[in-house]
Coordinates of C-alpha atoms in Angstrom, one line a residue:
X1063 CA 11.0 12.4 26.2
X1064 CA 14.8 11.4 25.3
X1065 CA 16.0 10.9 22.1
X1066 CA 13.1 11.1 20.6
X1067 CA 13.7 14.8 19.0
X1068 CA 17.2 14.5 18.8
X1069 CA 17.3 14.2 15.2
X1070 CA 14.9 16.4 14.1
X1071 CA 16.5 19.5 16.3
X1072 CA 20.0 18.1 15.5
X1073 CA 18.9 18.8 11.6
X1074 CA 16.9 22.8 12.7
X1075 CA 20.0 23.2 14.2
X1076 CA 22.6 22.6 11.3
X1077 CA 20.7 24.5 9.3
X1078 CA 20.4 27.2 11.5
X1079 CA 24.1 27.3 12.2
X1080 CA 24.7 27.6 8.4
X1081 CA 22.5 30.4 8.2
X1082 CA 24.5 32.0 10.6
X1083 CA 28.1 31.2 8.8
X1084 CA 29.0 29.1 12.5
X1085 CA 31.4 26.3 11.0
X1086 CA 31.0 24.1 14.5
X1087 CA 29.7 21.1 14.8
X1088 CA 28.4 19.1 17.6
X1089 CA 31.4 16.5 17.1
X1090 CA 33.8 19.6 18.4
X1091 CA 35.1 18.4 21.9
X1092 CA 34.0 14.8 21.5
X1093 CA 36.0 11.2 21.2
X1094 CA 34.8 9.4 18.2
X1095 CA 36.6 5.5 17.8
X1096 CA 36.7 4.0 14.1
X1097 CA 37.5 0.8 13.5
X1098 CA 38.4 0.3 9.8
X1099 CA 40.6 3.9 9.9
X1100 CA 43.3 2.5 8.1
X1101 CA 41.5 2.8 4.8
X1102 CA 38.3 3.5 2.9
X1103 CA 34.9 4.6 3.9
X1104 CA 37.0 4.2 8.2
X1105 CA 39.9 6.9 6.8
X1106 CA 38.0 9.3 5.3
X1107 CA 35.3 9.6 8.5
X1108 CA 38.4 9.8 10.6
X1109 CA 39.4 13.0 8.4
X1110 CA 35.9 14.3 8.3
X1111 CA 35.7 14.1 12.1
X1112 CA 38.9 15.1 13.1
X1113 CA 37.9 18.3 11.0
X1114 CA 35.0 18.7 12.5
X1115 CA 37.4 19.2 16.2
X1116 CA 36.8 15.9 17.2
X1117 CA 39.5 13.5 19.0
X1118 CA 39.4 10.5 16.6
X1119 CA 40.9 7.1 17.8
X1120 CA 42.1 5.1 15.0
X1121 CA 41.3 1.1 14.8
X1122 CA 42.7 -1.3 12.5
X1123 CA 45.3 -4.0 11.6
X1124 CA 47.6 -2.2 10.1
X1125 CA 50.0 0.0 12.2
X1126 CA 51.7 1.5 9.4
X1127 CA 48.6 3.0 7.4
X1128 CA 46.9 4.0 10.9
X1129 CA 50.9 5.7 11.2
X1130 CA 50.0 7.7 8.0
X1131 CA 46.9 8.6 8.7
X1132 CA 47.4 10.1 11.8
X1133 CA 50.4 12.1 11.0
X1134 CA 48.2 13.6 8.0
X1135 CA 45.4 14.7 10.6
X1136 CA 47.7 16.1 12.7
X1137 CA 49.2 18.5 9.9
X1138 CA 46.4 19.0 9.1
X1139 CA 45.7 20.5 12.2
X1140 CA 43.2 17.2 13.9
X1141 CA 43.8 15.2 17.3
X1142 CA 44.1 11.7 16.7
X1143 CA 45.6 8.6 18.0
X1144 CA 46.4 5.0 17.0
X1145 CA 45.4 1.9 18.3
X1146 CA 46.3 -1.4 16.1
X1147 CA 44.5 -4.1 16.4
X1148 CA 42.7 -7.4 15.4
X1149 CA 39.0 -7.1 16.0
X1150 CA 38.5 -10.6 15.8
X1151 CA 40.7 -11.2 18.5
X1152 CA 38.7 -11.1 21.4
X1153 CA 41.3 -10.4 24.1
X1154 CA 42.8 -8.0 22.3
X1155 CA 39.6 -6.3 21.4
X1156 CA 39.1 -6.2 25.6
X1157 CA 42.1 -4.9 26.5
X1158 CA 41.6 -2.0 23.2
X1159 CA 38.8 -0.8 26.0
X1160 CA 40.2 -1.3 29.2
X1161 CA 43.2 1.1 27.4
X1162 CA 40.8 3.6 26.3
X1163 CA 38.7 4.2 29.2
X1164 CA 42.1 4.6 30.9
X1165 CA 43.6 7.2 28.6
X1166 CA 40.5 8.6 27.0
X1167 CA 37.3 7.8 29.7
X1168 CA 34.0 7.1 28.2
X1169 CA 34.4 6.9 24.2
X1170 CA 30.9 9.6 22.8
X1171 CA 30.9 7.9 19.4
X1172 CA 31.7 4.6 18.0
X1173 CA 31.5 3.9 14.4
X1174 CA 32.0 0.2 13.4
X1175 CA 32.8 0.3 10.2
X1176 CA 36.0 -2.5 10.0
X1177 CA 34.7 -5.1 7.7
X1178 CA 34.7 -7.9 5.0
X1179 CA 33.1 -8.6 2.1
X1180 CA 32.6 -11.6 0.3
X1181 CA 31.2 -12.4 -3.3
X1182 CA 30.7 -15.7 -4.2
X1183 CA 27.7 -17.8 -5.0
X1184 CA 26.5 -20.5 -3.3
X1185 CA 27.2 -23.2 -5.5
X1186 CA 30.8 -22.4 -5.1
X1187 CA 30.8 -22.2 -0.8
X1188 CA 30.0 -25.4 -0.7
X1189 CA 33.5 -26.2 0.6
X1190 CA 34.3 -22.7 2.0
X1191 CA 31.9 -23.0 5.6
X1192 CA 34.8 -20.4 6.4
X1193 CA 33.6 -17.9 3.9
X1194 CA 30.9 -18.0 6.5
X1195 CA 32.9 -17.9 10.0
X1196 CA 35.1 -14.8 8.7
X1197 CA 32.8 -12.8 7.6
X1198 CA 30.6 -13.4 11.4
X1199 CA 34.2 -12.9 13.0
X1200 CA 34.8 -9.3 11.2
X1201 CA 30.8 -8.4 10.7
X1202 CA 29.3 -9.0 13.6
X1203 CA 30.8 -11.2 16.4
X1204 CA 33.8 -8.0 16.4
X1205 CA 31.5 -5.2 16.4
X1206 CA 29.3 -6.5 19.2
X1207 CA 31.9 -7.1 21.5
X1208 CA 33.6 -3.8 21.1
X1209 CA 30.2 -2.3 21.3
X1210 CA 29.5 -4.3 24.7
X1211 CA 32.7 -3.0 26.1
X1212 CA 32.3 0.6 25.8
X1213 CA 28.7 0.8 26.7
X1214 CA 28.4 1.4 30.4
X1215 CA 30.6 4.3 30.3
X1216 CA 28.2 5.4 28.0
X1217 CA 25.6 4.7 29.4
X1218 CA 27.1 5.7 32.9
X1219 CA 27.7 9.1 31.5
X1220 CA 24.8 9.6 30.0
X1221 CA 25.6 10.0 26.1
X1222 CA 27.1 7.8 23.4
X1223 CA 25.9 6.9 19.9
X1224 CA 27.2 3.7 17.6
X1225 CA 27.0 3.9 13.9
X1226 CA 27.1 0.7 12.5
X1227 CA 28.0 0.6 8.7
X1228 CA 26.0 -2.6 7.1
X1229 CA 25.1 -2.6 3.2
X1230 CA 21.6 -2.0 1.6
X1231 CA 21.5 -5.6 1.3
X1232 CA 19.8 -6.1 4.2
X1233 CA 16.5 -4.5 2.6
X1234 CA 18.0 -5.7 -0.4
X1235 CA 19.0 -9.5 -0.2
X1236 CA 21.0 -9.7 -3.3
X1237 CA 22.3 -13.1 -4.1
X1238 CA 26.2 -14.1 -4.1
X1239 CA 25.9 -12.4 -1.0
X1240 CA 24.6 -14.8 1.8
X1241 CA 27.6 -14.9 4.2
X1242 CA 28.1 -11.3 3.9
X1243 CA 24.2 -10.0 3.9
X1244 CA 23.7 -12.1 7.0
X1245 CA 26.2 -10.8 8.6
X1246 CA 25.7 -7.4 8.6
X1247 CA 21.8 -8.4 8.9
X1248 CA 23.0 -9.7 12.0
X1249 CA 24.7 -6.4 13.4
X1250 CA 21.7 -4.1 12.2
X1251 CA 19.3 -6.4 14.1
X1252 CA 21.6 -6.4 17.2
X1253 CA 21.8 -2.0 16.7
X1254 CA 18.1 -1.5 16.4
X1255 CA 17.4 -3.8 19.6
X1256 CA 20.5 -2.2 21.8
X1257 CA 19.0 1.5 20.3
X1258 CA 15.3 0.4 22.2
X1259 CA 17.0 -0.9 25.9
X1260 CA 19.5 2.0 26.0
X1261 CA 17.3 4.5 24.9
X1262 CA 16.5 5.8 28.6
X1263 CA 20.7 6.2 29.2
X1264 CA 20.6 8.4 26.2
X1265 CA 22.7 6.1 23.9
X1266 CA 21.6 6.5 20.3
X1267 CA 22.1 3.3 17.7
X1268 CA 22.2 4.3 13.9
X1269 CA 22.2 1.7 11.0
X1270 CA 23.9 3.0 8.1
X1271 CA 23.0 1.3 5.0
X1272 CA 25.3 1.8 2.3
X1273 CA 25.2 1.3 -1.6
X1274 CA 28.1 0.9 -3.4
X1275 CA 31.2 3.1 -2.0
X1276 CA 34.5 3.0 -4.3
X1277 CA 36.9 1.0 -2.0
X1278 CA 39.3 -1.6 -2.6
X1279 CA 36.7 -3.8 -1.0
X1280 CA 34.6 -4.0 -4.3
X1281 CA 37.5 -4.4 -6.8
X1282 CA 37.6 -7.8 -7.5
X1283 CA 33.9 -7.9 -9.0
X1284 CA 33.9 -6.9 -12.5
X1285 CA 30.9 -6.1 -13.1
X1286 CA 31.1 -3.3 -10.6
X1287 CA 33.4 -1.2 -12.3
X1288 CA 30.2 0.0 -14.7
X1289 CA 28.2 1.1 -11.7
X1290 CA 28.4 4.3 -10.1
X1291 CA 28.9 4.1 -6.6
X1292 CA 30.0 6.9 -3.9
X1293 CA 33.5 7.4 -3.1
X1294 CA 34.9 7.6 0.6
X1295 CA 34.8 10.9 1.0
X1296 CA 31.2 10.8 0.2
X1297 CA 30.2 8.2 2.6
X1298 CA 32.1 9.7 5.1
X1299 CA 30.4 13.0 4.7
X1300 CA 27.2 10.3 5.3
X1301 CA 28.4 8.6 7.8
X1302 CA 29.3 12.2 9.8
X1303 CA 25.5 13.4 9.1
X1304 CA 24.5 10.7 10.6
X1305 CA 27.4 11.1 14.2
X1306 CA 25.9 15.1 14.1
X1307 CA 22.1 14.3 13.7
X1308 CA 22.1 10.3 15.0
X1309 CA 19.0 8.9 13.7
X1310 CA 18.2 5.6 13.9
X1311 CA 18.5 4.0 9.8
X1312 CA 20.0 5.8 7.3
X1313 CA 18.8 4.0 3.7
X1314 CA 18.5 4.4 0.0
X1315 CA 15.0 5.0 -1.2
X1316 CA 15.7 2.6 -4.3
X1317 CA 16.3 -0.5 -1.1
X1318 CA 13.7 0.4 0.9
X1319 CA 11.4 -0.5 -2.9
X1320 CA 12.7 -3.7 -3.1
X1321 CA 12.7 -4.1 0.6
X1322 CA 8.2 -3.1 0.1
X1323 CA 8.7 -5.2 -2.8
X1324 CA 10.0 -8.7 -1.1
X1325 CA 7.2 -8.6 1.1
X1326 CA 4.2 -7.2 -1.3
X1327 CA 5.5 -9.7 -4.3
X1328 CA 7.9 -12.1 -2.9
X1329 CA 7.7 -14.6 -5.3
X1330 CA 8.0 -11.9 -8.3
X1331 CA 11.2 -10.4 -6.5
X1332 CA 12.9 -13.6 -6.5
X1333 CA 12.3 -14.3 -10.2
X1334 CA 14.1 -10.6 -10.6
X1335 CA 16.7 -11.7 -8.7
X1336 CA 17.4 -15.4 -10.1
X1337 CA 17.7 -14.1 -13.4
X1338 CA 19.8 -11.1 -12.4
X1339 CA 21.9 -13.7 -10.5
X1340 CA 22.2 -15.7 -13.8
X1341 CA 23.7 -12.3 -15.7
X1342 CA 26.2 -11.4 -13.2
X1343 CA 28.2 -14.7 -12.6
X1344 CA 31.1 -14.9 -10.1
X1345 CA 34.0 -12.8 -10.4
X1346 CA 37.4 -14.3 -11.5
X1347 CA 38.6 -13.4 -8.2
X1348 CA 35.5 -16.0 -6.0
X1349 CA 35.6 -19.0 -8.9
X1350 CA 39.8 -18.6 -8.4
X1351 CA 39.3 -19.3 -4.1
X1352 CA 36.8 -22.1 -4.8
X1353 CA 38.1 -25.2 -5.4
X1354 CA 38.3 -26.4 -1.8
X1355 CA 39.1 -25.8 1.4
X1356 CA 42.7 -26.1 1.0
X1357 CA 42.7 -23.7 -2.1
X1358 CA 44.4 -20.0 -1.3
X1359 CA 41.3 -17.7 -0.1
X1360 CA 40.4 -15.3 -2.7
X1361 CA 38.0 -12.7 -1.0
X1362 CA 37.4 -8.9 -0.7
X1363 CA 40.0 -6.9 1.4
X1364 CA 38.7 -5.8 4.5
X1365 CA 38.0 -2.4 5.9
X1366 CA 40.4 -2.8 8.8

């Protein structure tokens, strides 16, 4: 039966532990790699996993920020190790995989969290194809390469789990996010297909489709300041539950309803989103970076 009943059994075990007052987590003793671990969701997830007894491998570009996170985790009694890597550098990713396997053996859980968000209308993207290229590089190509590097050892040991932090936009199809959502949708589909191919080996894939999370990534969009959003810590609790339960997807009821509307009444939802598109114009940051290929890029910060 393999993974068929993994999620309901895991949830039942959590309830049993809660009733018994047992603090142990299925993550205790496991190795968890978190990308984009220097800030935001990744940092909060690394802390939460370490607090549950996991050995956390911190991956991001910013070495100093990773050292800070590692030191704070260790000060709290956890175990963490730093791996400063530019995930868009394919050879660097391959070296990371070799080093981790040599020092730690197979990784049990991988959280593909590092990413880039760009909110910019098509009208302002005509001369900015590099927005598409850079978004795909970190949101799709990088996590796929890392996943493919770690998968053989996961399959060989008969256990593994990959959590892809994507977005509810893959269901909603929000205007001004064509480059960002398309890259995340590619990762979402990759995860679903990979999960079917690795099912018999005990390796699960989870697509975590978040709504708004209050991180540096959404700061340049003024309209988001008025909207409700999760804190990084709240988002991290969702990631941890996904790591413990290994569901296929985690998403929002509102996103499911909008996804259904896109199927049942596509033109009507096109009209609704067209009106919303006009009501929420491009941010000042998006407009400032759209004057031409030679203009300095102004974008939302990456989760790395």
